[in-house]
Amino acid sequence: GEANDGRLTAAQLFARKINADIVVMSACYSGLGDRSPLPGDDLFGLQRACLQSGVRTVVSGMWDVYDGTAPELMHGMLKELAAGRTAVAALASSQRAFVRKLRDTKEDEPWLHPYFWAVYTAAGDDRTRFEK
């Protein structure tokens, strides 16, 4: 409709009920919040809006997501989720596997810096998993 400008905002998410176990926002800064429009309230952003709307677990980026590492981290996490691990464990396992692979090269590897592999965080229910 005319009210749809093509942008999905945190306020729009906050106002709806979302029936999802996991939402993955792999974009830069998708996990950060801004000052809440509500007086005396905490930070408000996409991550909080999803959790408030009923999403059990949100995986999101906290700073610049590097194109050279993000696909590998996300692929590893999704593979672990498909194997039955919880979202939190799947993300951690993917990050550890990424670091382990780089350390095994025995070369001076700039991607070992946490900036490149610790960009994602999981918030919400730490028991969330895909049921087969």
MMTF fields as JSON, N, C-alpha, C and O atoms, coordinates in Angstrom:
{
  "mmtfVersion": "1.0.0",
  "mmtfProducer": "UNKNOWN",
  "numBonds": 527,
  "numAtoms": 528,
  "numGroups": 132,
  "numChains": 1,
  "numModels": 1,
  "chainsPerModel": [1],
  "groupsPerChain": [132],
  "chainIdList": ["A"],
  "bondAtomList": [4, 2, 8, 6, 12, 10, 16, 14, 20, 18, 24, 22, 28, 26, 32, 30, 36, 34, 40, 38, 44, 42, 48, 46, 52, 50, 56, 54, 60, 58, 64, 62, 68, 66, 72, 70, 76, 74, 80, 78, 84, 82, 88, 86, 92, 90, 96, 94, 100, 98, 104, 102, 108, 106, 112, 110, 116, 114, 120, 118, 124, 122, 128, 126, 132, 130, 136, 134, 140, 138, 144, 142, 148, 146, 152, 150, 156, 154, 160, 158, 164, 162, 168, 166, 172, 170, 176, 174, 180, 178, 184, 182, 188, 186, 192, 190, 196, 194, 200, 198, 204, 202, 208, 206, 212, 210, 216, 214, 220, 218, 224, 222, 228, 226, 232, 230, 236, 234, 240, 238, 244, 242, 248, 246, 252, 250, 256, 254, 260, 258, 264, 262, 268, 266, 272, 270, 276, 274, 280, 278, 284, 282, 288, 286, 292, 290, 296, 294, 300, 298, 304, 302, 308, 306, 312, 310, 316, 314, 320, 318, 324, 322, 328, 326, 332, 330, 336, 334, 340, 338, 344, 342, 348, 346, 352, 350, 356, 354, 360, 358, 364, 362, 368, 366, 372, 370, 376, 374, 380, 378, 384, 382, 388, 386, 392, 390, 396, 394, 400, 398, 404, 402, 408, 406, 412, 410, 416, 414, 420, 418, 424, 422, 428, 426, 432, 430, 436, 434, 440, 438, 444, 442, 448, 446, 452, 450, 456, 454, 460, 458, 464, 462, 468, 466, 472, 470, 476, 474, 480, 478, 484, 482, 488, 486, 492, 490, 496, 494, 500, 498, 504, 502, 508, 506, 512, 510, 516, 514, 520, 518, 524, 522],
  "bondOrderList": [1, 1, 1, 1, 1, 1, 1, 1, 1, 1, 1, 1, 1, 1, 1, 1, 1, 1, 1, 1, 1, 1, 1, 1, 1, 1, 1, 1, 1, 1, 1, 1, 1, 1, 1, 1, 1, 1, 1, 1, 1, 1, 1, 1, 1, 1, 1, 1, 1, 1, 1, 1, 1, 1, 1, 1, 1, 1, 1, 1, 1, 1, 1, 1, 1, 1, 1, 1, 1, 1, 1, 1, 1, 1, 1, 1, 1, 1, 1, 1, 1, 1, 1, 1, 1, 1, 1, 1, 1, 1, 1, 1, 1, 1, 1, 1, 1, 1, 1, 1, 1, 1, 1, 1, 1, 1, 1, 1, 1, 1, 1, 1, 1, 1, 1, 1, 1, 1, 1, 1, 1, 1, 1, 1, 1, 1, 1, 1, 1, 1, 1],
  "groupList": [{"groupName": "GLY", "atomNameList": ["N", "CA", "C", "O"], "elementList": ["N", "C", "C", "O"], "formalChargeList": [0, 0, 0, 0], "bondAtomList": [1, 0, 2, 1, 3, 2], "bondOrderList": [1, 1, 2], "singleLetterCode": "G", "chemCompType": "PEPTIDE LINKING"}, {"groupName": "GLU", "atomNameList": ["N", "CA", "C", "O"], "elementList": ["N", "C", "C", "O"], "formalChargeList": [0, 0, 0, 0], "bondAtomList": [1, 0, 2, 1, 3, 2], "bondOrderList": [1, 1, 2], "singleLetterCode": "E", "chemCompType": "L-PEPTIDE LINKING"}, {"groupName": "ALA", "atomNameList": ["N", "CA", "C", "O"], "elementList": ["N", "C", "C", "O"], "formalChargeList": [0, 0, 0, 0], "bondAtomList": [1, 0, 2, 1, 3, 2], "bondOrderList": [1, 1, 2], "singleLetterCode": "A", "chemCompType": "L-PEPTIDE LINKING"}, {"groupName": "ASN", "atomNameList": ["N", "CA", "C", "O"], "elementList": ["N", "C", "C", "O"], "formalChargeList": [0, 0, 0, 0], "bondAtomList": [1, 0, 2, 1, 3, 2], "bondOrderList": [1, 1, 2], "singleLetterCode": "N", "chemCompType": "L-PEPTIDE LINKING"}, {"groupName": "ASP", "atomNameList": ["N", "CA", "C", "O"], "elementList": ["N", "C", "C", "O"], "formalChargeList": [0, 0, 0, 0], "bondAtomList": [1, 0, 2, 1, 3, 2], "bondOrderList": [1, 1, 2], "singleLetterCode": "D", "chemCompType": "L-PEPTIDE LINKING"}, {"groupName": "ARG", "atomNameList": ["N", "CA", "C", "O"], "elementList": ["N", "C", "C", "O"], "formalChargeList": [0, 0, 0, 0], "bondAtomList": [1, 0, 2, 1, 3, 2], "bondOrderList": [1, 1, 2], "singleLetterCode": "R", "chemCompType": "L-PEPTIDE LINKING"}, {"groupName": "LEU", "atomNameList": ["N", "CA", "C", "O"], "elementList": ["N", "C", "C", "O"], "formalChargeList": [0, 0, 0, 0], "bondAtomList": [1, 0, 2, 1, 3, 2], "bondOrderList": [1, 1, 2], "singleLetterCode": "L", "chemCompType": "L-PEPTIDE LINKING"}, {"groupName": "THR", "atomNameList": ["N", "CA", "C", "O"], "elementList": ["N", "C", "C", "O"], "formalChargeList": [0, 0, 0, 0], "bondAtomList": [1, 0, 2, 1, 3, 2], "bondOrderList": [1, 1, 2], "singleLetterCode": "T", "chemCompType": "L-PEPTIDE LINKING"}, {"groupName": "GLN", "atomNameList": ["N", "CA", "C", "O"], "elementList": ["N", "C", "C", "O"], "formalChargeList": [0, 0, 0, 0], "bondAtomList": [1, 0, 2, 1, 3, 2], "bondOrderList": [1, 1, 2], "singleLetterCode": "Q", "chemCompType": "L-PEPTIDE LINKING"}, {"groupName": "PHE", "atomNameList": ["N", "CA", "C", "O"], "elementList": ["N", "C", "C", "O"], "formalChargeList": [0, 0, 0, 0], "bondAtomList": [1, 0, 2, 1, 3, 2], "bondOrderList": [1, 1, 2], "singleLetterCode": "F", "chemCompType": "L-PEPTIDE LINKING"}, {"groupName": "LYS", "atomNameList": ["N", "CA", "C", "O"], "elementList": ["N", "C", "C", "O"], "formalChargeList": [0, 0, 0, 0], "bondAtomList": [1, 0, 2, 1, 3, 2], "bondOrderList": [1, 1, 2], "singleLetterCode": "K", "chemCompType": "L-PEPTIDE LINKING"}, {"groupName": "ILE", "atomNameList": ["N", "CA", "C", "O"], "elementList": ["N", "C", "C", "O"], "formalChargeList": [0, 0, 0, 0], "bondAtomList": [1, 0, 2, 1, 3, 2], "bondOrderList": [1, 1, 2], "singleLetterCode": "I", "chemCompType": "L-PEPTIDE LINKING"}, {"groupName": "VAL", "atomNameList": ["N", "CA", "C", "O"], "elementList": ["N", "C", "C", "O"], "formalChargeList": [0, 0, 0, 0], "bondAtomList": [1, 0, 2, 1, 3, 2], "bondOrderList": [1, 1, 2], "singleLetterCode": "V", "chemCompType": "L-PEPTIDE LINKING"}, {"groupName": "MET", "atomNameList": ["N", "CA", "C", "O"], "elementList": ["N", "C", "C", "O"], "formalChargeList": [0, 0, 0, 0], "bondAtomList": [1, 0, 2, 1, 3, 2], "bondOrderList": [1, 1, 2], "singleLetterCode": "M", "chemCompType": "L-PEPTIDE LINKING"}, {"groupName": "SER", "atomNameList": ["N", "CA", "C", "O"], "elementList": ["N", "C", "C", "O"], "formalChargeList": [0, 0, 0, 0], "bondAtomList": [1, 0, 2, 1, 3, 2], "bondOrderList": [1, 1, 2], "singleLetterCode": "S", "chemCompType": "L-PEPTIDE LINKING"}, {"groupName": "CYS", "atomNameList": ["N", "CA", "C", "O"], "elementList": ["N", "C", "C", "O"], "formalChargeList": [0, 0, 0, 0], "bondAtomList": [1, 0, 2, 1, 3, 2], "bondOrderList": [1, 1, 2], "singleLetterCode": "C", "chemCompType": "L-PEPTIDE LINKING"}, {"groupName": "TYR", "atomNameList": ["N", "CA", "C", "O"], "elementList": ["N", "C", "C", "O"], "formalChargeList": [0, 0, 0, 0], "bondAtomList": [1, 0, 2, 1, 3, 2], "bondOrderList": [1, 1, 2], "singleLetterCode": "Y", "chemCompType": "L-PEPTIDE LINKING"}, {"groupName": "PRO", "atomNameList": ["N", "CA", "C", "O"], "elementList": ["N", "C", "C", "O"], "formalChargeList": [0, 0, 0, 0], "bondAtomList": [1, 0, 2, 1, 3, 2], "bondOrderList": [1, 1, 2], "singleLetterCode": "P", "chemCompType": "L-PEPTIDE LINKING"}, {"groupName": "TRP", "atomNameList": ["N", "CA", "C", "O"], "elementList": ["N", "C", "C", "O"], "formalChargeList": [0, 0, 0, 0], "bondAtomList": [1, 0, 2, 1, 3, 2], "bondOrderList": [1, 1, 2], "singleLetterCode": "W", "chemCompType": "L-PEPTIDE LINKING"}, {"groupName": "HIS", "atomNameList": ["N", "CA", "C", "O"], "elementList": ["N", "C", "C", "O"], "formalChargeList": [0, 0, 0, 0], "bondAtomList": [1, 0, 2, 1, 3, 2], "bondOrderList": [1, 1, 2], "singleLetterCode": "H", "chemCompType": "L-PEPTIDE LINKING"}],
  "groupTypeList": [0, 1, 2, 3, 4, 0, 5, 6, 7, 2, 2, 8, 6, 9, 2, 5, 10, 11, 3, 2, 4, 11, 12, 12, 13, 14, 2, 15, 16, 14, 0, 6, 0, 4, 5, 14, 17, 6, 17, 0, 4, 4, 6, 9, 0, 6, 8, 5, 2, 15, 6, 8, 14, 0, 12, 5, 7, 12, 12, 14, 0, 13, 18, 4, 12, 16, 4, 0, 7, 2, 17, 1, 6, 13, 19, 0, 13, 6, 10, 1, 6, 2, 2, 0, 5, 7, 2, 12, 2, 2, 6, 2, 14, 14, 8, 5, 2, 9, 12, 5, 10, 6, 5, 4, 7, 10, 1, 4, 1, 17, 18, 6, 19, 17, 16, 9, 18, 2, 12, 16, 7, 2, 2, 0, 4, 4, 5, 7, 5, 9, 1, 10],
  "groupIdList": [1, 2, 3, 4, 5, 6, 7, 8, 9, 10, 11, 12, 13, 14, 15, 16, 17, 18, 19, 20, 21, 22, 23, 24, 25, 26, 27, 28, 29, 30, 31, 32, 33, 34, 35, 36, 37, 38, 39, 40, 41, 42, 43, 44, 45, 46, 47, 48, 49, 50, 51, 52, 53, 54, 55, 56, 57, 58, 59, 60, 61, 62, 63, 64, 65, 66, 67, 68, 69, 70, 71, 72, 73, 74, 75, 76, 77, 78, 79, 80, 81, 82, 83, 84, 85, 86, 87, 88, 89, 90, 91, 92, 93, 94, 95, 96, 97, 98, 99, 100, 101, 102, 103, 104, 105, 106, 107, 108, 109, 110, 111, 112, 113, 114, 115, 116, 117, 118, 119, 120, 121, 122, 123, 124, 125, 126, 127, 128, 129, 130, 131, 132],
  "secStructList": [7, 6, 6, 7, 7, 1, 7, 7, 7, 2, 2, 2, 2, 2, 6, 1, 7, 7, 7, 7, 1, 3, 3, 3, 3, 7, 1, 6, 6, 6, 6, 7, 3, 3, 3, 7, 1, 1, 6, 6, 7, 7, 3, 3, 3, 2, 2, 2, 2, 2, 2, 2, 6, 6, 7, 1, 3, 3, 3, 3, 3, 1, 1, 7, 7, 7, 6, 6, 6, 2, 2, 2, 2, 2, 2, 2, 2, 2, 2, 2, 2, 2, 6, 6, 7, 7, 2, 2, 2, 2, 2, 2, 2, 2, 2, 2, 2, 2, 2, 2, 2, 2, 2, 2, 6, 7, 1, 7, 7, 4, 4, 4, 1, 2, 2, 2, 2, 1, 7, 3, 3, 3, 3, 3, 7, 6, 6, 7, 7, 7, 7, 7],
  "xCoordList": [0.802, 0.0, 0.852, 2.079, 0.202, 0.909, 1.748, 2.759, 1.355, 2.116, 3.42, 4.301, 3.569, 4.774, 5.802, 5.628, 6.885, 7.951, 9.114, 10.133, 8.971, 10.024, 11.063, 11.976, 10.943, 11.877, 11.185, 10.045, 11.884, 11.371, 12.106, 13.332, 11.383, 11.997, 11.828, 10.994, 12.636, 12.51, 11.137, 10.562, 10.608, 9.279, 8.204, 7.276, 8.323, 7.352, 7.466, 6.449, 8.681, 8.878, 8.329, 7.673, 8.605, 8.186, 6.665, 6.155, 5.949, 4.486, 3.828, 2.603, 4.601, 4.035, 4.422, 5.342, 3.705, 4.053, 4.775, 4.246, 5.979, 6.769, 6.929, 7.488, 6.451, 6.535, 7.732, 7.571, 8.923, 10.139, 11.062, 11.186, 11.695, 12.672, 13.97, 14.545, 14.427, 15.713, 15.569, 14.972, 16.122, 16.274, 17.771, 18.428, 18.299, 19.711, 19.805, 19.296, 20.464, 20.706, 22.215, 22.893, 22.739, 24.186, 24.775, 25.938, 24.001, 24.455, 25.266, 25.175, 26.048, 26.831, 25.912, 24.854, 26.309, 25.642, 24.18, 23.448, 23.747, 22.342, 21.981, 20.798, 22.961, 22.684, 22.761, 22.491, 23.126, 23.255, 21.932, 21.038, 21.817, 20.616, 20.935, 22.097, 19.91, 20.012, 19.182, 18.5, 19.239, 18.429, 16.962, 16.458, 16.308, 14.9, 14.031, 14.327, 12.966, 12.02, 11.2, 10.496, 11.285, 10.535, 11.391, 12.513, 10.918, 11.708, 12.122, 11.311, 13.394, 13.901, 14.148, 14.47, 14.008, 14.183, 15.615, 16.37, 15.977, 17.31, 17.441, 16.635, 18.483, 18.719, 17.63, 17.027, 17.396, 16.333, 16.844, 17.391, 16.682, 17.117, 16.435, 15.488, 16.924, 16.312, 16.363, 15.392, 17.497, 17.646, 16.606, 15.904, 16.51, 15.551, 14.115, 13.271, 13.837, 12.49, 12.094, 10.958, 13.021, 12.729, 12.451, 11.485, 13.294, 13.1, 11.783, 11.065, 11.457, 10.202, 9.001, 7.948, 9.159, 8.048, 7.846, 6.915, 8.705, 8.505, 9.556, 9.47, 10.537, 11.624, 12.411, 12.737, 12.712, 13.421, 14.894, 15.42, 15.579, 17.008, 17.309, 16.796, 18.146, 18.556, 20.08, 20.798, 20.554, 21.986, 22.18, 21.502, 23.11, 23.276, 24.715, 25.509, 25.021, 26.363, 26.498, 25.578, 27.642, 27.852, 28.698, 28.66, 29.45, 30.254, 30.36, 29.558, 31.332, 31.477, 31.649, 32.524, 30.823, 30.91, 31.825, 31.56, 32.887, 33.876, 33.446, 33.172, 33.39, 32.93, 33.801, 33.331, 35.044, 35.947, 35.753, 36.187, 35.111, 34.951, 33.485, 33.179, 32.59, 31.189, 30.536, 29.861, 30.715, 30.058, 30.516, 29.711, 31.784, 32.293, 31.725, 31.358, 31.653, 31.091, 29.606, 29.154, 28.856, 27.421, 27.176, 26.301, 27.946, 27.798, 28.071, 27.324, 29.133, 29.461, 28.376, 28.044, 27.812, 26.759, 25.501, 24.894, 25.117, 23.912, 24.092, 23.149, 25.284, 25.58, 25.438, 24.885, 25.936, 25.824, 24.363, 23.937, 23.601, 22.171, 21.455, 20.629, 21.773, 21.147, 21.506, 20.746, 22.662, 23.089, 22.436, 22.667, 21.616, 20.888, 21.456, 20.928, 22.507, 23.074, 22.197, 21.448, 22.295, 21.565, 22.186, 23.324, 21.436, 21.934, 23.21, 24.155, 23.241, 24.421, 25.621, 26.714, 25.418, 26.504, 26.953, 28.142, 26.005, 26.34, 27.209, 28.178, 26.873, 27.683, 29.072, 30.072, 29.139, 30.439, 31.285, 32.49, 30.673, 31.4, 31.943, 33.073, 31.152, 31.582, 32.765, 33.726, 32.689, 33.788, 35.061, 36.15, 34.925, 36.104, 36.711, 37.933, 35.874, 36.376, 37.116, 38.142, 36.6, 37.238, 38.63, 39.604, 38.717, 40.005, 40.961, 42.143, 40.464, 41.296, 41.892, 43.073, 41.083, 41.55, 42.677, 43.674, 42.521, 43.556, 44.828, 45.932, 44.685, 45.87, 46.628, 47.852, 45.916, 46.557, 47.385, 48.195, 47.201, 47.983, 49.423, 50.287, 49.701, 51.054, 51.624, 52.821, 50.797, 51.255, 50.755, 49.85, 51.346, 50.889, 49.549, 49.492, 48.491, 47.138, 46.423, 46.053, 46.215, 45.551, 44.096, 43.564, 43.442, 42.04, 41.857, 40.724, 42.944, 42.843, 42.386, 41.953, 42.477, 42.043, 40.533, 39.787, 40.076, 38.645, 37.726, 36.542, 38.246, 37.433, 36.783, 35.667, 37.474, 36.993, 36.098, 35.263, 36.244, 35.456, 34.496, 33.625, 34.625, 33.762, 32.675, 32.085, 32.408, 31.445, 30.008, 29.185, 29.71, 28.324, 28.095, 28.985, 26.892, 26.491, 25.106, 24.325, 24.826, 23.498, 22.851, 23.464, 21.619, 20.881, 19.551, 18.963, 19.098, 17.807, 17.966, 18.807, 17.166, 17.118, 18.293, 18.411, 19.151, 20.332, 20.014, 20.922, 18.75, 18.363, 17.739, 17.36, 17.626, 16.943, 17.694, 18.893, 16.969, 17.542, 16.456, 15.267, 16.876, 15.924, 15.515, 16.364, 14.248, 13.742, 13.525, 12.995, 13.938, 13.794, 12.452, 12.148],
  "yCoordList": [-1.184, 0.0, 1.257, 1.188, 2.389, 3.666, 3.853, 4.555, 3.247, 3.373, 2.597, 2.827, 1.683, 0.869, 1.613, 1.79, 2.049, 2.755, 1.837, 2.301, 0.531, -0.422, -0.609, -1.421, 0.113, 0.003, -0.668, -0.345, -1.598, -2.253, -1.652, -1.731, -1.065, -0.399, -1.213, -2.115, -0.879, -1.519, -1.261, -2.144, -0.066, 0.26, -0.632, -1.058, -0.913, -1.791, -3.217, -3.876, -3.697, -5.034, -5.1, -6.07, -4.069, -4.009, -4.112, -4.681, -3.57, -3.52, -4.808, -4.92, -5.775, -7.006, -8.21, -8.158, -9.273, -10.556, -11.379, -11.607, -11.822, -12.621, -14.01, -14.164, -15.006, -16.378, -17.041, -17.758, -16.796, -17.368, -17.817, -17.148, -18.939, -19.394, -18.6, -18.188, -18.389, -17.71, -16.684, -16.958, -15.509, -14.497, -14.221, -13.939, -14.304, -14.016, -12.746, -12.673, -11.747, -10.48, -10.352, -9.89, -10.757, -10.8, -9.489, -9.453, -8.424, -7.129, -6.379, -6.66, -5.431, -4.565, -3.849, -3.347, -3.804, -3.035, -3.434, -2.685, -4.576, -4.967, -5.291, -5.318, -5.537, -5.851, -4.66, -4.786, -3.502, -2.328, -1.615, -1.726, -0.892, -0.133, 1.341, 1.749, 2.109, 3.549, 3.898, 3.039, 5.116, 5.528, 5.247, 5.52, 4.711, 4.362, 5.614, 6.629, 5.538, 6.653, 6.748, 7.735, 5.736, 5.724, 6.311, 5.846, 7.3, 7.919, 6.9, 6.089, 6.955, 6.095, 4.669, 3.83, 4.362, 3.001, 2.802, 3.765, 1.566, 1.225, 1.448, 2.142, 0.839, 0.937, 0.218, -0.742, 0.697, 0.152, -0.014, 0.932, -1.187, -1.436, -2.671, -3.187, -3.143, -4.3, -5.55, -6.303, -5.763, -6.957, -6.958, -7.95, -5.883, -5.804, -5.893, -6.539, -5.247, -5.285, -6.715, -7.122, -7.476, -8.878, -9.691, -10.453, -9.53, -10.282, -9.906, -10.784, -8.627, -8.167, -8.72, -8.96, -8.922, -9.38, -10.885, -11.401, -11.59, -13.019, -13.92, -15.139, -13.369, -14.187, -14.745, -14.008, -16.022, -16.637, -16.27, -15.985, -16.272, -15.974, -15.129, -15.387, -14.122, -13.246, -13.282, -13.044, -13.583, -13.518, -12.278, -12.104, -11.412, -10.149, -9.656, -10.086, -8.736, -8.157, -6.948, -6.137, -6.823, -5.729, -4.587, -3.474, -4.847, -3.818, -4.148, -4.935, -3.571, -3.844, -5.334, -5.968, -5.883, -7.298, -7.394, -6.777, -8.157, -8.262, -9.318, -10.462, -8.927, -9.822, -11.061, -12.079, -10.994, -12.133, -13.212, -14.345, -12.894, -13.878, -14.206, -15.318, -13.256, -13.438, -14.658, -15.418, -14.874, -16.055, -17.366, -18.276, -17.461, -18.692, -18.876, -19.986, -17.791, -17.867, -18.228, -19.067, -17.603, -17.887, -19.308, -20.005, -19.738, -21.102, -22.118, -23.083, -21.896, -22.801, -22.839, -23.908, -21.677, -21.627, -22.355, -23.122, -22.112, -22.766, -24.275, -25.029, -24.713, -26.144, -26.769, -27.86, -26.076, -26.565, -26.563, -27.477, -25.539, -25.513, -26.704, -27.348, -26.991, -28.121, -29.445, -30.411, -29.493, -30.711, -30.846, -31.835, -29.858, -29.969, -29.195, -29.301, -28.422, -27.631, -26.417, -25.98, -25.881, -24.655, -23.499, -23.596, -22.414, -21.26, -20.707, -20.373, -20.611, -20.085, -21.011, -20.546, -22.305, -23.269, -23.323, -23.477, -23.195, -23.225, -22.04, -22.196, -20.86, -19.669, -19.817, -19.56, -20.227, -20.398, -21.451, -21.265, -22.543, -23.603, -23.109, -23.428, -22.342, -21.788, -20.842, -20.87, -20.015, -19.086, -19.848, -19.512, -20.863, -21.649, -22.39, -22.446, -22.957, -23.664, -22.708, -23.068, -21.503, -20.494, -20.153, -20.124, -19.899, -19.562, -20.752, -20.577, -21.946, -23.144, -23.34, -23.661, -23.148, -23.295, -22.305, -22.667, -21.08, -20.07, -20.364, -20.179, -20.814, -21.143, -22.334, -22.405, -23.252, -24.433, -24.119, -24.945, -22.946, -22.596, -22.275, -22.315, -21.958, -21.637, -20.375, -20.111, -19.613, -18.372, -17.201, -17.346, -16.046, -14.83, -14.451, -13.971, -14.66, -14.53, -13.337, -13.394, -12.245, -11.065, -11.325, -10.621, -12.305, -12.581, -13.245, -13.476, -13.552, -14.106, -13.056, -13.403, -11.807, -10.749, -10.879, -11.096, -10.751, -10.9, -9.978, -10.275, -8.892, -7.995, -8.753, -8.431, -9.75, -10.461, -11.653, -12.021, -12.264, -13.467, -13.318, -14.169, -12.273, -12.113, -11.07, -10.569, -10.742, -9.698, -10.083, -9.21, -11.364, -11.798, -12.144, -12.641, -11.871, -12.226, -12.866, -12.607, -13.694, -14.317, -13.82, -13.861, -13.356, -12.857, -13.594, -13.979, -13.778, -14.434, -15.758, -15.898, -16.718, -18.033, -18.885, -19.159, -19.297, -20.078, -21.549, -22.336, -21.923, -23.313, -23.488, -24.6, -22.403, -22.446, -23.296, -23.118, -24.235, -25.1, -25.42, -25.264, -25.867, -26.321, -27.733, -28.59, -27.978, -29.329, -30.011, -29.408, -31.264, -32.009, -32.67, -33.341],
  "zCoordList": [0.0, 0.0, 0.0, -0.071, 0.079, 0.077, 1.332, 1.297, 2.424, 3.669, 3.613, 4.442, 2.66, 2.541, 1.698, 0.492, 2.359, 1.652, 1.293, 0.782, 1.556, 1.221, 2.316, 2.164, 3.398, 4.521, 5.695, 6.028, 6.314, 7.512, 8.702, 8.778, 9.611, 10.752, 12.022, 12.094, 13.025, 14.327, 14.923, 15.559, 14.726, 15.258, 14.63, 15.317, 13.337, 12.671, 13.203, 13.42, 13.415, 13.977, 15.399, 15.781, 16.165, 17.567, 17.689, 18.654, 16.721, 16.761, 16.283, 16.337, 15.818, 15.272, 16.115, 16.932, 15.896, 16.502, 15.446, 14.358, 15.769, 14.833, 15.422, 16.508, 14.729, 15.191, 14.505, 13.517, 15.034, 14.454, 15.579, 16.605, 15.374, 16.351, 16.238, 17.246, 14.999, 14.783, 13.664, 12.623, 13.898, 12.857, 12.758, 13.76, 11.54, 11.294, 10.469, 9.35, 11.041, 10.354, 10.211, 11.129, 9.067, 8.917, 8.407, 8.007, 8.413, 7.918, 8.978, 10.173, 8.511, 9.393, 10.385, 10.006, 11.624, 12.685, 12.932, 13.579, 12.442, 12.599, 14.041, 14.381, 14.895, 16.29, 17.22, 18.414, 16.687, 17.54, 17.711, 16.872, 18.792, 19.057, 19.163, 19.157, 19.258, 19.429, 20.66, 21.219, 21.062, 22.215, 21.93, 20.841, 22.903, 22.757, 22.668, 23.299, 21.889, 21.864, 23.147, 23.361, 23.995, 25.249, 26.362, 26.562, 27.087, 28.153, 29.215, 29.663, 29.609, 30.664, 30.244, 31.086, 28.955, 28.472, 27.98, 27.842, 27.722, 27.251, 25.754, 25.135, 25.186, 23.753, 22.972, 23.452, 21.774, 20.944, 19.523, 18.956, 18.936, 17.566, 17.019, 17.614, 15.876, 15.218, 16.09, 16.168, 16.74, 17.576, 18.7, 18.896, 19.411, 20.522, 20.008, 20.63, 18.878, 18.312, 17.955, 18.196, 17.382, 17.047, 18.307, 18.357, 19.323, 20.563, 21.228, 21.707, 21.266, 21.858, 21.103, 21.693, 19.799, 18.958, 18.99, 18.372, 19.7, 19.864, 19.251, 19.397, 18.577, 18.031, 19.214, 20.144, 19.186, 20.316, 20.367, 21.443, 19.211, 19.166, 17.937, 16.848, 18.125, 17.031, 16.916, 17.887, 15.711, 15.406, 14.55, 13.538, 14.959, 14.241, 14.31, 15.147, 13.397, 13.314, 14.214, 14.317, 14.868, 15.813, 15.246, 15.771, 14.194, 13.546, 12.074, 11.571, 11.356, 9.924, 9.682, 10.272, 8.823, 8.454, 7.238, 6.206, 7.358, 6.3, 5.281, 5.642, 4.018, 2.948, 2.787, 2.279, 3.203, 3.054, 4.096, 3.889, 5.219, 6.285, 6.594, 7.023, 6.382, 6.756, 6.111, 6.806, 4.797, 4.206, 4.838, 5.035, 5.15, 5.767, 7.173, 7.556, 7.938, 9.286, 9.254, 10.033, 8.364, 8.257, 7.756, 8.269, 6.754, 6.234, 7.342, 7.505, 8.093, 9.195, 10.246, 10.757, 10.58, 11.584, 11.092, 11.839, 9.847, 9.311, 9.218, 9.453, 8.88, 8.828, 10.22, 10.364, 11.23, 12.612, 13.082, 13.789, 12.689, 13.022, 12.401, 13.048, 11.151, 10.453, 11.113, 11.027, 11.77, 12.465, 13.838, 14.533, 14.242, 15.499, 16.667, 17.774, 16.469, 17.566, 17.828, 16.954, 19.027, 19.334, 18.544, 18.085, 18.39, 17.633, 18.251, 17.536, 19.574, 20.264, 20.047, 19.726, 20.219, 20.029, 18.573, 18.292, 17.65, 16.222, 15.838, 15.095, 16.334, 16.046, 16.649, 15.979, 17.899, 18.559, 17.856, 17.687, 17.448, 16.755, 15.416, 15.044, 14.706, 13.424, 13.621, 12.852, 14.644, 14.921, 15.309, 14.844, 16.151, 16.551, 15.367, 15.234, 14.509, 13.328, 12.394, 11.816, 12.247, 11.408, 11.95, 11.197, 13.242, 13.869, 13.793, 13.496, 14.055, 14.002, 12.607, 12.471, 11.587, 10.203, 9.906, 9.281, 10.344, 10.102, 10.893, 10.38, 12.122, 12.936, 12.355, 12.463, 11.749, 11.173, 9.936, 9.516, 9.344, 8.151, 8.493, 7.616, 9.742, 10.23, 9.584, 9.694, 8.927, 8.324, 9.147, 9.969, 8.922, 9.577, 8.967, 7.835, 9.699, 9.162, 9.783, 10.956, 9.022, 9.589, 9.977, 10.836, 9.374, 9.677, 11.039, 11.461, 11.727, 13.075, 14.087, 15.186, 13.734, 14.649, 14.876, 13.921, 16.123, 16.419, 15.611, 15.453, 15.11, 14.281, 13.127, 12.719, 12.606, 11.426, 11.746, 10.92, 12.913, 13.188, 14.369, 14.546, 15.177, 16.348, 16.116, 17.073, 14.869, 14.524, 14.89, 15.166, 14.892, 15.132, 16.599, 17.289, 17.046, 18.395, 18.332, 17.417, 19.309, 19.415, 20.705, 21.772, 20.6, 21.764, 21.853, 20.842, 23.076, 23.284, 23.998, 24.886, 23.614, 24.242, 23.758, 22.564, 24.671, 24.277, 24.011, 23.742, 24.083, 23.804, 22.428, 22.06, 21.658, 20.368, 19.376, 19.163, 18.761, 17.727, 16.714, 16.99, 15.547, 14.546, 14.873, 15.115, 14.884, 15.116, 13.771, 12.839, 13.678, 12.416, 12.342, 11.355]
}
